[in-house]
One Martini backbone bead per residue (centre of mass of N, CA, C, O) as a GRO file, in nm:
protein
   89
    1MET     BB    1  -5.464  -0.724   0.502
    2SER     BB    2  -5.287  -0.468   0.325
    3SER     BB    3  -5.377  -0.121   0.282
    4ALA     BB    4  -5.306   0.145   0.040
    5GLY     BB    5  -5.344   0.512  -0.013
    6PHE     BB    6  -5.541   0.773  -0.163
    7TRP     BB    7  -5.708   1.072  -0.037
    8PRO     BB    8  -5.871   1.378  -0.127
    9GLY     BB    9  -6.108   1.402   0.062
   10GLY     BB   10  -6.351   1.374   0.312
   11GLY     BB   11  -6.542   1.378   0.561
   12ASP     BB   12  -6.326   1.286   0.816
   13ILE     BB   13  -6.126   1.400   0.594
   14LYS     BB   14  -5.946   1.720   0.602
   15GLY     BB   15  -5.793   1.617   0.342
   16PRO     BB   16  -5.532   1.505   0.197
   17ALA     BB   17  -5.438   1.145   0.206
   18PHE     BB   18  -5.278   0.886   0.346
   19TYR     BB   19  -5.346   0.530   0.375
   20SER     BB   20  -5.387   0.260   0.632
   21TYR     BB   21  -5.486  -0.090   0.649
   22ALA     BB   22  -5.637  -0.372   0.823
   23ALA     BB   23  -5.776  -0.698   0.703
   24PRO     BB   24  -5.804  -0.792   0.959
   25GLU     BB   25  -5.767  -0.637   1.255
   26PRO     BB   26  -5.525  -0.655   1.463
   27SER     BB   27  -5.435  -0.673   1.764
   28GLY     BB   28  -5.294  -0.346   1.830
   29PHE     BB   29  -5.279  -0.166   1.576
   30ALA     BB   30  -5.370   0.122   1.684
   31GLU     BB   31  -5.102   0.130   1.890
   32GLN     BB   32  -4.903   0.170   1.686
   33ARG     BB   33  -4.591   0.279   1.587
   34VAL     BB   34  -4.561   0.510   1.335
   35GLY     BB   35  -4.447   0.651   1.034
   36PRO     BB   36  -4.421   0.935   1.081
   37PRO     BB   37  -4.502   1.144   1.343
   38GLU     BB   38  -4.768   1.252   1.179
   39ALA     BB   39  -4.893   0.999   1.212
   40PHE     BB   40  -5.231   0.849   1.241
   41TYR     BB   41  -5.514   0.728   1.417
   42LEU     BB   42  -5.850   0.667   1.293
   43ALA     BB   43  -6.102   0.522   1.451
   44GLN     BB   44  -6.357   0.566   1.260
   45MET     BB   45  -6.176   0.428   1.012
   46LYS     BB   46  -5.950   0.221   1.082
   47GLU     BB   47  -5.683   0.417   1.024
   48PHE     BB   48  -5.406   0.535   0.885
   49LEU     BB   49  -5.259   0.868   0.864
   50LEU     BB   50  -5.115   1.095   0.604
   51MET     BB   51  -5.075   1.395   0.526
   52TYR     BB   52  -4.994   1.553   0.243
   53ASP     BB   53  -4.856   1.807   0.367
   54ASP     BB   54  -4.646   1.639   0.529
   55VAL     BB   55  -4.510   1.528   0.278
   56ARG     BB   56  -4.458   1.785   0.105
   57THR     BB   57  -4.283   1.927   0.364
   58ALA     BB   58  -4.072   1.735   0.369
   59ALA     BB   59  -3.746   1.682   0.329
   60SER     BB   60  -3.851   1.378   0.234
   61PRO     BB   61  -4.118   1.263   0.082
   62GLN     BB   62  -4.036   0.975   0.010
   63ARG     BB   63  -3.949   0.887   0.294
   64ALA     BB   64  -4.213   0.946   0.443
   65LEU     BB   65  -4.395   0.756   0.280
   66MET     BB   66  -4.230   0.493   0.315
   67GLU     BB   67  -4.248   0.485   0.622
   68PHE     BB   68  -4.551   0.456   0.635
   69LEU     BB   69  -4.589   0.201   0.461
   70GLN     BB   70  -4.390   0.013   0.616
   71SER     BB   71  -4.496   0.045   0.912
   72THR     BB   72  -4.789  -0.052   0.858
   73TYR     BB   73  -4.718  -0.324   0.742
   74ASN     BB   74  -4.555  -0.431   0.981
   75ALA     BB   75  -4.786  -0.424   1.181
   76ALA     BB   76  -4.971  -0.623   1.033
   77ALA     BB   77  -4.769  -0.862   0.999
   78ASP     BB   78  -4.681  -0.903   1.294
   79LEU     BB   79  -4.964  -0.918   1.436
   80GLY     BB   80  -5.067  -1.143   1.214
   81LYS     BB   81  -4.848  -1.361   1.165
   82TRP     BB   82  -4.701  -1.361   0.905
   83ASP     BB   83  -4.544  -1.512   0.626
   84ARG     BB   84  -4.290  -1.329   0.516
   85ASN     BB   85  -4.113  -1.524   0.352
   86GLY     BB   86  -4.356  -1.610   0.160
   87LEU     BB   87  -4.446  -1.306   0.071
   88GLU     BB   88  -4.143  -1.193   0.054
   89ARG     BB   89  -3.945  -1.151  -0.259
   0.00000   0.00000   0.00000
């Protein structure tokens, strides 16, 4: 499963952020390069994060968010060897 959403902040996340994770997490997921460059993997949460302020101040917020969502999905789908033709219509 690939899941993504928005977190208003709290706990280990010090501010609002978009998140994305895979469950079960495929081997190598944490080491994947995802975009945009401000996105990062938070090991204690086992998910990628993109801080809201990085999206808000991007030249194109929509493009920055879509890059994050698509690249994290691609990482989960490719490493998990999902049948993308069957899943993506």
